[in-house]
mmCIF file of C-alpha atoms and ligand atoms in Angstrom:
data_model
loop_
_atom_site.group_PDB
_atom_site.id
_atom_site.type_symbol
_atom_site.label_atom_id
_atom_site.label_comp_id
_atom_site.label_asym_id
_atom_site.label_seq_id
_atom_site.Cartn_x
_atom_site.Cartn_y
_atom_site.Cartn_z
ATOM 1 C CA UNK A 449 131.957 -159.731 -100.961
ATOM 2 C CA UNK A 450 134.122 -157.167 -102.753
ATOM 3 C CA UNK A 451 137.584 -156.333 -101.395
ATOM 4 C CA UNK A 452 139.884 -153.537 -102.532
ATOM 5 C CA UNK A 453 143.522 -154.599 -102.069
ATOM 6 C CA UNK A 454 146.471 -152.195 -101.827
ATOM 7 C CA UNK A 455 150.129 -153.254 -101.991
ATOM 8 C CA UNK A 456 153.261 -151.090 -101.646
ATOM 9 C CA UNK A 457 155.963 -153.123 -99.880
ATOM 10 C CA UNK A 458 158.679 -152.897 -102.539
ATOM 11 C CA UNK A 459 158.770 -151.316 -106.005
ATOM 12 C CA UNK A 460 155.189 -152.017 -107.142
ATOM 13 C CA UNK A 461 152.341 -149.672 -106.249
ATOM 14 C CA UNK A 462 149.380 -151.958 -106.791
ATOM 15 C CA UNK A 463 145.629 -151.847 -106.290
ATOM 16 C CA UNK A 464 142.990 -154.392 -107.235
ATOM 17 C CA UNK A 465 139.376 -155.344 -106.742
ATOM 18 C CA UNK A 466 138.591 -159.012 -106.059
ATOM 19 C CA UNK A 467 135.201 -160.616 -105.413
ATOM 20 C CA UNK A 468 134.899 -163.385 -102.809
ATOM 21 C CA UNK A 469 138.655 -163.894 -102.639
ATOM 22 C CA UNK A 470 138.669 -165.591 -106.072
ATOM 23 C CA UNK A 471 137.431 -163.405 -108.925
ATOM 24 C CA UNK A 472 139.663 -160.564 -110.109
ATOM 25 C CA UNK A 473 137.624 -157.545 -111.230
ATOM 26 C CA UNK A 474 140.679 -155.320 -111.760
ATOM 27 C CA UNK A 475 144.407 -155.489 -111.087
ATOM 28 C CA UNK A 476 146.460 -152.305 -111.527
ATOM 29 C CA UNK A 477 150.244 -152.291 -111.089
ATOM 30 C CA UNK A 478 152.465 -149.184 -111.317
ATOM 31 C CA UNK A 479 156.089 -150.259 -111.064
ATOM 32 C CA UNK A 480 159.196 -148.179 -110.434
ATOM 33 C CA UNK A 481 161.357 -151.133 -111.527
ATOM 34 C CA UNK A 482 162.750 -149.356 -114.627
ATOM 35 C CA UNK A 483 163.994 -146.485 -112.516
ATOM 36 C CA UNK A 484 165.305 -148.882 -109.846
ATOM 37 C CA UNK A 485 167.156 -150.841 -112.555
ATOM 38 C CA UNK A 486 169.369 -147.772 -113.143
ATOM 39 C CA UNK A 487 170.770 -148.369 -109.646
ATOM 40 C CA UNK A 488 170.976 -152.163 -109.911
ATOM 41 C CA UNK A 489 168.393 -152.725 -107.159
ATOM 42 C CA UNK A 490 165.595 -151.104 -105.187
ATOM 43 C CA UNK A 491 166.496 -147.751 -103.607
ATOM 44 C CA UNK A 492 164.025 -147.517 -100.690
ATOM 45 C CA UNK A 493 163.710 -143.739 -100.806
ATOM 46 C CA UNK A 494 162.874 -143.780 -104.514
ATOM 47 C CA UNK A 495 160.337 -146.563 -103.944
ATOM 48 C CA UNK A 496 158.579 -144.547 -101.223
ATOM 49 C CA UNK A 497 158.406 -141.414 -103.366
ATOM 50 C CA UNK A 498 156.979 -143.281 -106.352
ATOM 51 C CA UNK A 499 154.360 -144.952 -104.131
ATOM 52 C CA UNK A 500 153.209 -141.558 -102.868
ATOM 53 C CA UNK A 501 152.820 -140.322 -106.445
ATOM 54 C CA UNK A 502 151.116 -143.455 -107.730
ATOM 55 C CA UNK A 503 148.889 -144.827 -104.978
ATOM 56 C CA UNK A 504 145.886 -142.548 -105.394
ATOM 57 C CA UNK A 505 145.726 -143.013 -109.180
ATOM 58 C CA UNK A 506 146.247 -146.772 -108.906
ATOM 59 C CA UNK A 507 143.316 -147.138 -106.498
ATOM 60 C CA UNK A 508 141.063 -144.938 -108.643
ATOM 61 C CA UNK A 509 141.946 -146.944 -111.743
ATOM 62 C CA UNK A 510 141.319 -150.235 -109.937
ATOM 63 C CA UNK A 511 137.825 -149.010 -108.996
ATOM 64 C CA UNK A 512 137.162 -147.626 -112.494
ATOM 65 C CA UNK A 513 138.275 -150.807 -114.245
ATOM 66 C CA UNK A 514 136.081 -152.855 -111.912
ATOM 67 C CA UNK A 515 133.205 -150.479 -112.730
ATOM 68 C CA UNK A 516 132.652 -149.790 -109.038
ATOM 69 C CA UNK A 517 132.391 -146.840 -106.741
ATOM 70 C CA UNK A 518 133.858 -146.937 -103.259
ATOM 71 C CA UNK A 519 130.358 -147.490 -101.780
ATOM 72 C CA UNK A 520 130.237 -150.935 -103.412
ATOM 73 C CA UNK A 521 133.473 -152.069 -101.741
ATOM 74 C CA UNK A 522 133.005 -154.118 -98.559
ATOM 75 C CA UNK A 523 136.493 -153.698 -97.067
ATOM 76 C CA UNK A 524 139.912 -152.168 -97.740
ATOM 77 C CA UNK A 525 142.798 -154.649 -97.435
ATOM 78 C CA UNK A 526 146.376 -153.428 -97.279
ATOM 79 C CA UNK A 527 149.794 -155.019 -96.908
ATOM 80 C CA UNK A 528 151.123 -153.928 -93.513
ATOM 81 C CA UNK A 529 154.178 -156.249 -93.221
ATOM 82 C CA UNK A 530 156.865 -157.181 -94.020
ATOM 83 C CA UNK A 531 158.655 -154.864 -96.441
ATOM 84 C CA UNK A 532 160.634 -151.658 -96.883
ATOM 85 C CA UNK A 533 159.071 -149.680 -94.093
ATOM 86 C CA UNK A 534 158.918 -146.324 -95.876
ATOM 87 C CA UNK A 535 157.189 -148.034 -98.783
ATOM 88 C CA UNK A 536 154.806 -150.069 -96.600
ATOM 89 C CA UNK A 537 153.692 -146.960 -94.732
ATOM 90 C CA UNK A 538 152.523 -145.236 -97.913
ATOM 91 C CA UNK A 539 150.008 -148.000 -98.611
ATOM 92 C CA UNK A 540 149.008 -148.344 -94.955
ATOM 93 C CA UNK A 541 148.354 -144.646 -94.502
ATOM 94 C CA UNK A 542 146.479 -144.327 -97.776
ATOM 95 C CA UNK A 543 144.322 -147.335 -96.865
ATOM 96 C CA UNK A 544 143.630 -145.918 -93.419
ATOM 97 C CA UNK A 545 142.497 -142.605 -94.872
ATOM 98 C CA UNK A 546 140.340 -144.293 -97.485
ATOM 99 C CA UNK A 547 138.739 -146.734 -95.038
ATOM 100 C CA UNK A 548 137.982 -143.896 -92.640
ATOM 101 C CA UNK A 549 136.563 -141.583 -95.303
ATOM 102 C CA UNK A 550 134.434 -144.293 -96.905
ATOM 103 C CA UNK A 551 133.500 -145.855 -93.565
ATOM 104 C CA UNK A 552 134.759 -149.320 -94.528
ATOM 105 C CA UNK A 553 136.543 -151.985 -92.467
ATOM 106 C CA UNK A 554 140.343 -151.943 -92.710
ATOM 107 C CA UNK A 555 142.025 -155.344 -93.120
ATOM 108 C CA UNK A 556 145.786 -155.735 -92.575
ATOM 109 C CA UNK A 557 147.402 -158.393 -94.801
ATOM 110 C CA UNK A 558 150.800 -160.068 -94.457
ATOM 111 C CA UNK A 559 152.689 -159.829 -97.757
ATOM 112 C CA UNK A 560 153.702 -163.505 -97.891
ATOM 113 C CA UNK A 561 150.186 -164.657 -97.033
ATOM 114 C CA UNK A 562 149.160 -162.556 -100.025
ATOM 115 C CA UNK A 563 151.674 -164.307 -102.296
ATOM 116 C CA UNK A 564 150.219 -167.657 -101.246
ATOM 117 C CA UNK A 565 146.664 -166.386 -101.845
ATOM 118 C CA UNK A 566 147.615 -165.512 -105.447
ATOM 119 C CA UNK A 567 147.045 -169.218 -106.068
ATOM 120 C CA UNK A 568 143.342 -168.938 -105.124
ATOM 121 C CA UNK A 569 142.923 -166.538 -108.057
ATOM 122 C CA UNK A 570 144.368 -169.042 -110.504
ATOM 123 C CA UNK A 571 142.918 -172.248 -109.049
ATOM 124 C CA UNK A 572 139.256 -172.047 -107.981
ATOM 125 C CA UNK A 573 139.451 -175.537 -106.437
ATOM 126 C CA UNK A 574 142.510 -174.915 -104.264
ATOM 127 C CA UNK A 575 141.827 -174.934 -100.539
ATOM 128 C CA UNK A 576 144.062 -175.502 -97.505
ATOM 129 C CA UNK A 577 145.626 -177.681 -96.287
ATOM 130 C CA UNK A 578 148.602 -177.681 -98.649
ATOM 131 C CA UNK A 579 152.366 -177.302 -98.616
ATOM 132 C CA UNK A 580 153.802 -174.136 -100.157
ATOM 133 C CA UNK A 581 157.202 -172.790 -101.124
ATOM 134 C CA UNK A 582 157.103 -168.986 -100.923
ATOM 135 C CA UNK A 583 160.192 -167.552 -102.614
ATOM 136 C CA UNK A 584 160.540 -163.828 -103.201
ATOM 137 C CA UNK A 585 163.178 -161.117 -103.150
ATOM 138 C CA UNK A 586 163.183 -161.010 -99.353
ATOM 139 C CA UNK A 587 161.996 -164.439 -98.175
ATOM 140 C CA UNK A 588 162.245 -168.150 -98.879
ATOM 141 C CA UNK A 589 159.937 -170.260 -96.729
ATOM 142 C CA UNK A 590 158.528 -173.747 -96.872
ATOM 143 C CA UNK A 591 155.141 -173.282 -95.248
ATOM 144 C CA UNK A 592 152.474 -175.714 -94.146
ATOM 145 C CA UNK A 593 149.206 -173.903 -94.873
ATOM 146 C CA UNK A 594 146.728 -175.445 -92.423
ATOM 147 C CA UNK A 595 143.960 -172.928 -93.086
ATOM 148 C CA UNK A 596 143.473 -169.658 -94.981
ATOM 149 C CA UNK A 597 144.849 -167.812 -91.949
ATOM 150 C CA UNK A 598 146.882 -170.590 -90.296
ATOM 151 C CA UNK A 599 150.495 -171.130 -91.245
ATOM 152 C CA UNK A 600 153.422 -173.170 -89.937
ATOM 153 C CA UNK A 601 156.944 -172.511 -91.195
ATOM 154 C CA UNK A 602 158.756 -175.833 -91.737
ATOM 155 C CA UNK A 603 161.900 -174.402 -93.322
ATOM 156 C CA UNK A 604 163.468 -171.132 -94.341
ATOM 157 C CA UNK A 605 166.635 -169.631 -95.747
ATOM 158 C CA UNK A 606 169.369 -169.157 -93.178
ATOM 159 C CA UNK A 607 170.906 -166.291 -95.205
ATOM 160 C CA UNK A 608 169.898 -164.821 -98.581
ATOM 161 C CA UNK A 609 166.426 -165.214 -100.065
ATOM 162 C CA UNK A 610 166.209 -167.046 -103.396
ATOM 163 C CA UNK A 611 165.205 -163.912 -105.311
ATOM 164 C CA UNK A 612 168.007 -161.962 -103.674
ATOM 165 C CA UNK A 613 170.478 -164.640 -104.846
ATOM 166 C CA UNK A 614 169.162 -164.310 -108.421
ATOM 167 C CA UNK A 615 169.497 -160.523 -108.179
ATOM 168 C CA UNK A 616 173.062 -160.633 -106.819
ATOM 169 C CA UNK A 617 174.241 -163.239 -109.325
ATOM 170 C CA UNK A 618 172.711 -161.207 -112.152
ATOM 171 C CA UNK A 619 174.614 -158.157 -110.996
ATOM 172 C CA UNK A 620 177.871 -160.160 -110.820
ATOM 173 C CA UNK A 621 177.283 -161.371 -114.387
ATOM 174 C CA UNK A 622 176.462 -157.868 -115.637
ATOM 175 C CA UNK A 623 172.803 -158.751 -116.242
ATOM 176 C CA UNK A 624 170.072 -156.184 -115.507
ATOM 177 C CA UNK A 625 167.851 -155.907 -112.407
ATOM 178 C CA UNK A 626 165.593 -157.670 -111.552
ATOM 179 C CA UNK A 627 167.923 -160.638 -111.705
ATOM 180 C CA UNK A 628 165.415 -163.494 -111.834
ATOM 181 C CA UNK A 629 164.008 -162.770 -115.289
ATOM 182 C CA UNK A 630 167.387 -161.739 -116.738
ATOM 183 C CA UNK A 631 169.193 -164.843 -115.411
ATOM 184 C CA UNK A 632 166.362 -167.041 -116.713
ATOM 185 C CA UNK A 633 166.588 -165.341 -120.112
ATOM 186 C CA UNK A 634 170.384 -165.724 -120.325
ATOM 187 C CA UNK A 635 170.115 -169.353 -119.143
ATOM 188 C CA UNK A 636 168.015 -170.260 -122.187
ATOM 189 C CA UNK A 637 171.097 -170.444 -124.401
ATOM 190 C CA UNK A 638 173.429 -171.828 -121.718
ATOM 191 C CA UNK A 639 174.554 -175.282 -120.607
ATOM 192 C CA UNK A 640 173.306 -176.006 -117.049
ATOM 193 C CA UNK A 641 176.159 -178.466 -116.510
ATOM 194 C CA UNK A 642 178.968 -176.163 -117.671
ATOM 195 C CA UNK A 643 179.946 -175.006 -114.157
ATOM 196 C CA UNK A 644 180.010 -177.215 -111.078
ATOM 197 C CA UNK A 645 178.501 -175.095 -108.323
ATOM 198 C CA UNK A 646 178.370 -176.285 -104.711
ATOM 199 C CA UNK A 647 175.374 -177.788 -102.953
ATOM 200 C CA UNK A 648 175.180 -175.843 -99.669
ATOM 201 C CA UNK A 649 175.046 -177.766 -96.408
ATOM 202 C CA UNK A 650 172.668 -176.335 -93.865
ATOM 203 C CA UNK A 651 171.294 -177.375 -90.483
ATOM 204 C CA UNK A 652 167.556 -178.036 -90.414
ATOM 205 C CA UNK A 653 166.048 -180.565 -92.786
ATOM 206 C CA UNK A 654 163.968 -178.093 -94.791
ATOM 207 C CA UNK A 655 166.193 -175.024 -94.453
ATOM 208 C CA UNK A 656 168.054 -173.601 -97.431
ATOM 209 C CA UNK A 657 171.135 -171.419 -97.846
ATOM 210 C CA UNK A 658 172.224 -169.472 -100.899
ATOM 211 C CA UNK A 659 175.092 -167.274 -99.825
ATOM 212 C CA UNK A 660 177.719 -169.987 -100.523
ATOM 213 C CA UNK A 661 176.264 -170.511 -103.975
ATOM 214 C CA UNK A 662 176.354 -166.782 -104.663
ATOM 215 C CA UNK A 663 179.974 -166.590 -103.444
ATOM 216 C CA UNK A 664 180.927 -169.510 -105.697
ATOM 217 C CA UNK A 665 179.621 -167.596 -108.725
ATOM 218 C CA UNK A 666 181.498 -164.450 -107.646
ATOM 219 C CA UNK A 667 184.708 -166.485 -107.206
ATOM 220 C CA UNK A 668 184.388 -168.042 -110.672
ATOM 221 C CA UNK A 669 183.961 -164.570 -112.173
ATOM 222 C CA UNK A 670 186.972 -163.170 -110.270
ATOM 223 C CA UNK A 671 189.201 -166.162 -111.018
ATOM 224 C CA UNK A 672 188.413 -165.892 -114.712
ATOM 225 C CA UNK A 673 189.157 -162.139 -114.609
ATOM 226 C CA UNK A 674 192.547 -162.805 -112.970
ATOM 227 C CA UNK A 675 193.397 -165.096 -115.861
ATOM 228 C CA UNK A 676 192.368 -162.320 -118.253
ATOM 229 C CA UNK A 677 189.314 -164.344 -119.233
ATOM 230 C CA UNK A 678 185.613 -164.016 -118.538
ATOM 231 C CA UNK A 679 182.980 -166.553 -117.600
ATOM 232 C CA UNK A 680 180.507 -167.657 -120.215
ATOM 233 C CA UNK A 681 177.444 -165.733 -119.041
ATOM 234 C CA UNK A 682 174.702 -167.984 -120.491
ATOM 235 C CA UNK A 683 176.487 -171.095 -119.164
ATOM 236 C CA UNK A 684 176.927 -169.578 -115.693
ATOM 237 C CA UNK A 685 173.325 -168.312 -115.642
ATOM 238 C CA UNK A 686 172.077 -171.766 -116.620
ATOM 239 C CA UNK A 687 174.320 -173.540 -114.088
ATOM 240 C CA UNK A 688 173.244 -171.215 -111.291
ATOM 241 C CA UNK A 689 169.557 -171.452 -112.167
ATOM 242 C CA UNK A 690 169.780 -175.236 -112.330
ATOM 243 C CA UNK A 691 171.460 -175.462 -108.934
ATOM 244 C CA UNK A 692 169.130 -173.082 -107.098
ATOM 245 C CA UNK A 693 166.011 -174.605 -108.666
ATOM 246 C CA UNK A 694 167.240 -178.101 -107.719
ATOM 247 C CA UNK A 695 167.841 -177.010 -104.112
ATOM 248 C CA UNK A 696 164.422 -175.380 -103.722
ATOM 249 C CA UNK A 697 162.549 -178.208 -105.412
ATOM 250 C CA UNK A 698 164.397 -180.898 -103.464
ATOM 251 C CA UNK A 699 163.660 -179.327 -100.075
ATOM 252 C CA UNK A 700 160.022 -178.675 -100.926
ATOM 253 C CA UNK A 701 159.528 -182.216 -102.203
ATOM 254 C CA UNK A 702 161.289 -183.710 -99.169
ATOM 255 C CA UNK A 703 158.896 -181.798 -96.922
ATOM 256 C CA UNK A 704 155.975 -182.904 -99.108
ATOM 257 C CA UNK A 705 157.013 -186.561 -98.843
ATOM 258 C CA UNK A 706 157.569 -186.390 -95.068
ATOM 259 C CA UNK A 707 154.276 -184.622 -94.345
ATOM 260 C CA UNK A 708 152.281 -186.675 -96.832
ATOM 261 C CA UNK A 709 151.166 -183.486 -98.583
ATOM 262 C CA UNK A 710 148.288 -184.009 -101.027
ATOM 263 C CA UNK A 711 148.875 -180.642 -102.692
ATOM 264 C CA UNK A 712 152.098 -178.732 -103.394
ATOM 265 C CA UNK A 713 152.006 -175.019 -104.228
ATOM 266 C CA UNK A 714 154.500 -172.354 -105.363
ATOM 267 C CA UNK A 715 154.263 -168.639 -104.554
ATOM 268 C CA UNK A 716 156.255 -165.392 -104.789
ATOM 269 C CA UNK A 717 158.309 -163.741 -107.515
ATOM 270 C CA UNK A 718 160.666 -166.709 -107.887
ATOM 271 C CA UNK A 719 157.645 -168.954 -108.587
ATOM 272 C CA UNK A 720 157.790 -167.451 -112.089
ATOM 273 C CA UNK A 721 160.977 -169.417 -112.749
ATOM 274 C CA UNK A 722 160.317 -171.970 -115.462
ATOM 275 C CA UNK A 723 162.927 -174.483 -114.347
ATOM 276 C CA UNK A 724 161.680 -174.409 -110.741
ATOM 277 C CA UNK A 725 158.086 -174.875 -111.933
ATOM 278 C CA UNK A 726 159.137 -177.830 -114.065
ATOM 279 C CA UNK A 727 161.110 -179.565 -111.291
ATOM 280 C CA UNK A 728 158.340 -179.097 -108.713
ATOM 281 C CA UNK A 729 155.682 -180.204 -111.168
ATOM 282 C CA UNK A 730 157.538 -183.395 -112.131
ATOM 283 C CA UNK A 731 158.637 -184.219 -108.574
ATOM 284 C CA UNK A 732 155.238 -183.664 -106.947
ATOM 285 C CA UNK A 733 153.501 -185.783 -109.569
ATOM 286 C CA UNK A 734 155.890 -188.621 -108.777
ATOM 287 C CA UNK A 735 154.843 -188.285 -105.135
ATOM 288 C CA UNK A 736 151.201 -188.445 -106.146
ATOM 289 C CA UNK A 737 150.542 -184.899 -104.923
ATOM 290 C CA UNK A 738 148.564 -182.320 -106.916
ATOM 291 C CA UNK A 739 150.566 -179.304 -108.070
ATOM 292 C CA UNK A 740 149.310 -175.720 -108.125
ATOM 293 C CA UNK A 741 151.383 -172.992 -109.745
ATOM 294 C CA UNK A 742 150.328 -169.335 -109.787
ATOM 295 C CA UNK A 743 149.767 -167.684 -113.167
ATOM 296 C CA UNK A 744 152.861 -165.712 -114.113
ATOM 297 C CA UNK A 745 150.983 -162.401 -113.795
ATOM 298 C CA UNK A 746 150.239 -163.157 -110.128
ATOM 299 C CA UNK A 747 153.758 -164.323 -109.135
ATOM 300 C CA UNK A 748 155.209 -160.846 -108.650
ATOM 301 C CA UNK A 749 153.772 -158.254 -106.270
ATOM 302 C CA UNK A 750 150.184 -157.270 -107.042
ATOM 303 C CA UNK A 751 147.070 -155.980 -105.322
ATOM 304 C CA UNK A 752 144.814 -158.901 -106.297
ATOM 305 C CA UNK A 753 146.718 -161.301 -104.052
ATOM 306 C CA UNK A 754 146.301 -158.861 -101.147
ATOM 307 C CA UNK A 755 142.573 -158.544 -101.795
ATOM 308 C CA UNK A 756 142.307 -162.362 -102.033
ATOM 309 C CA UNK A 757 143.990 -162.896 -98.663
ATOM 310 C CA UNK A 758 142.179 -159.857 -97.276
ATOM 311 C CA UNK A 759 138.877 -161.632 -97.914
ATOM 312 C CA UNK A 760 139.906 -164.546 -95.691
ATOM 313 C CA UNK A 761 141.432 -162.304 -93.019
ATOM 314 C CA UNK A 762 138.169 -160.338 -92.949
ATOM 315 C CA UNK A 763 136.069 -163.504 -92.589
ATOM 316 C CA UNK A 764 138.434 -164.534 -89.789
ATOM 317 C CA UNK A 765 137.721 -161.249 -87.977
ATOM 318 C CA UNK A 766 141.181 -159.781 -88.544
ATOM 319 C CA UNK A 767 140.372 -156.118 -88.969
ATOM 320 C CA UNK A 768 142.350 -153.143 -87.651
ATOM 321 C CA UNK A 769 141.630 -149.699 -86.319
ATOM 322 C CA UNK A 770 143.242 -146.439 -87.380
ATOM 323 C CA UNK A 771 146.179 -147.162 -85.073
ATOM 324 C CA UNK A 772 147.379 -149.808 -87.582
ATOM 325 C CA UNK A 773 151.115 -149.486 -88.133
ATOM 326 C CA UNK A 774 153.385 -150.906 -90.829
ATOM 327 C CA UNK A 775 156.059 -153.399 -89.798
ATOM 328 C CA UNK A 776 159.357 -154.079 -91.611
ATOM 329 C CA UNK A 777 159.459 -157.670 -90.326
ATOM 330 C CA UNK A 778 156.805 -160.078 -89.086
ATOM 331 C CA UNK A 779 156.583 -163.870 -89.255
ATOM 332 C CA UNK A 780 153.927 -165.314 -91.552
ATOM 333 C CA UNK A 781 152.644 -167.367 -88.606
ATOM 334 C CA UNK A 782 151.712 -164.342 -86.450
ATOM 335 C CA UNK A 783 148.379 -164.507 -84.684
HETATM 336 O O1 KG4 B 1694 157.587 -161.458 -104.803
HETATM 337 P P1 KG4 B 1694 158.398 -160.447 -105.512
HETATM 338 O O2 KG4 B 1694 157.834 -159.845 -106.769
HETATM 339 O O3 KG4 B 1694 158.783 -159.263 -104.558
HETATM 340 C C1 KG4 B 1694 159.164 -159.483 -103.242
HETATM 341 O O4 KG4 B 1694 158.259 -159.702 -102.395
HETATM 342 O O5 KG4 B 1694 160.390 -159.491 -103.022
HETATM 343 O O6 KG4 B 1694 159.790 -161.156 -105.842
HETATM 344 C C2 KG4 B 1694 160.792 -160.479 -106.520
HETATM 345 C C3 KG4 B 1694 161.945 -161.429 -106.744
HETATM 346 C C4 KG4 B 1694 163.153 -160.742 -107.336
HETATM 347 O O7 KG4 B 1694 164.288 -161.088 -106.557
HETATM 348 C C5 KG4 B 1694 163.227 -161.307 -108.736
HETATM 349 O O8 KG4 B 1694 164.542 -161.385 -109.251
HETATM 350 C C6 KG4 B 1694 162.621 -162.680 -108.564
HETATM 351 O O9 KG4 B 1694 161.566 -162.471 -107.655
HETATM 352 N N1 KG4 B 1694 162.111 -163.226 -109.828
HETATM 353 C C7 KG4 B 1694 162.548 -164.372 -110.371
HETATM 354 C C8 KG4 B 1694 161.873 -164.515 -111.612
HETATM 355 N N2 KG4 B 1694 161.037 -163.448 -111.754
HETATM 356 C C9 KG4 B 1694 161.187 -162.665 -110.647
HETATM 357 N N3 KG4 B 1694 163.460 -165.266 -109.942
HETATM 358 C C10 KG4 B 1694 163.710 -166.325 -110.735
HETATM 359 N N4 KG4 B 1694 163.130 -166.514 -111.932
HETATM 360 C C11 KG4 B 1694 162.213 -165.644 -112.416
HETATM 361 N N5 KG4 B 1694 161.644 -165.851 -113.600
HETATM 362 ZN ZN1 ZN B 1695 156.480 -159.991 -102.914
#
């Protein structure tokens, strides 16, 4: 079964063709990130405009690269939630028009379910149940994946998402957007023990909190400035990365130990972080759990992950009519 996946929730206009939820036939990504970087973050209005310009060409290229015409596609999957609503609606409306014109089923896909499904592209043997940390620019969840379309949230951030914390710290340190890759790059030449950053306390055994950590970095930068000094950027980047990766890995591994998870999985943009991957890999192996990490090219937003999850949503009977709307927020465990 061949699914066309369309994604437009943030600054990537993406389209892809995936067979049977596992085999990527094409994966086209048009990003407005360079333009967004001029403003230090995503400007929703700019994102929406770039999606409108790019979506048609991205879908055509995805079909061309897969060597398929629309007739050969079995269903059109599209991210309908959560995300920047103006951006989401571009993909949703394009998908609706395409599904209607080509007379194909329309399959709404939750963005975070898509991030998790990116792992099915990389690991043919991976099947639920497993425990997953989904960490992106807008969300940080520890999720029990009971089935391809069945999710239970065990823990979440009570304030900033992990990716958001990377982005804000990068901005404070004068590093470019997106913050995750630039902090990771700066951290390479830094000492992770140079700055003592706090370990946040938070109610809920598997919940996380990053706003205190972010504030601690801002305070260090301001205090240094008041003394006429500046923080050592690589050292601060390394110290911050070490702390946030330790927090995420510790919570995920605690949940894995408590639930007796046999498989531990990472997903979302922050899953590209090398230190986080290393800590989760080492910790899960000690627990005797298998570890599945998405390929770096499938960590960030892409259409293939939406097509992969779309396949399972379709098999589960989760199709939509032309009244489908985009939603800015929606829990991953919706039914
Ligand atoms: O999943 P994603 O591409 O988009 C959203 O759904 O938000 O995640 C983007 C986030 C950004 O905050 C970005 O800074 C972060 O993922 N990110 C990273 C890395 N690469 C991207 N964070 C830490 N380390 C990285 N290597
Ligand atoms: Zn995402």
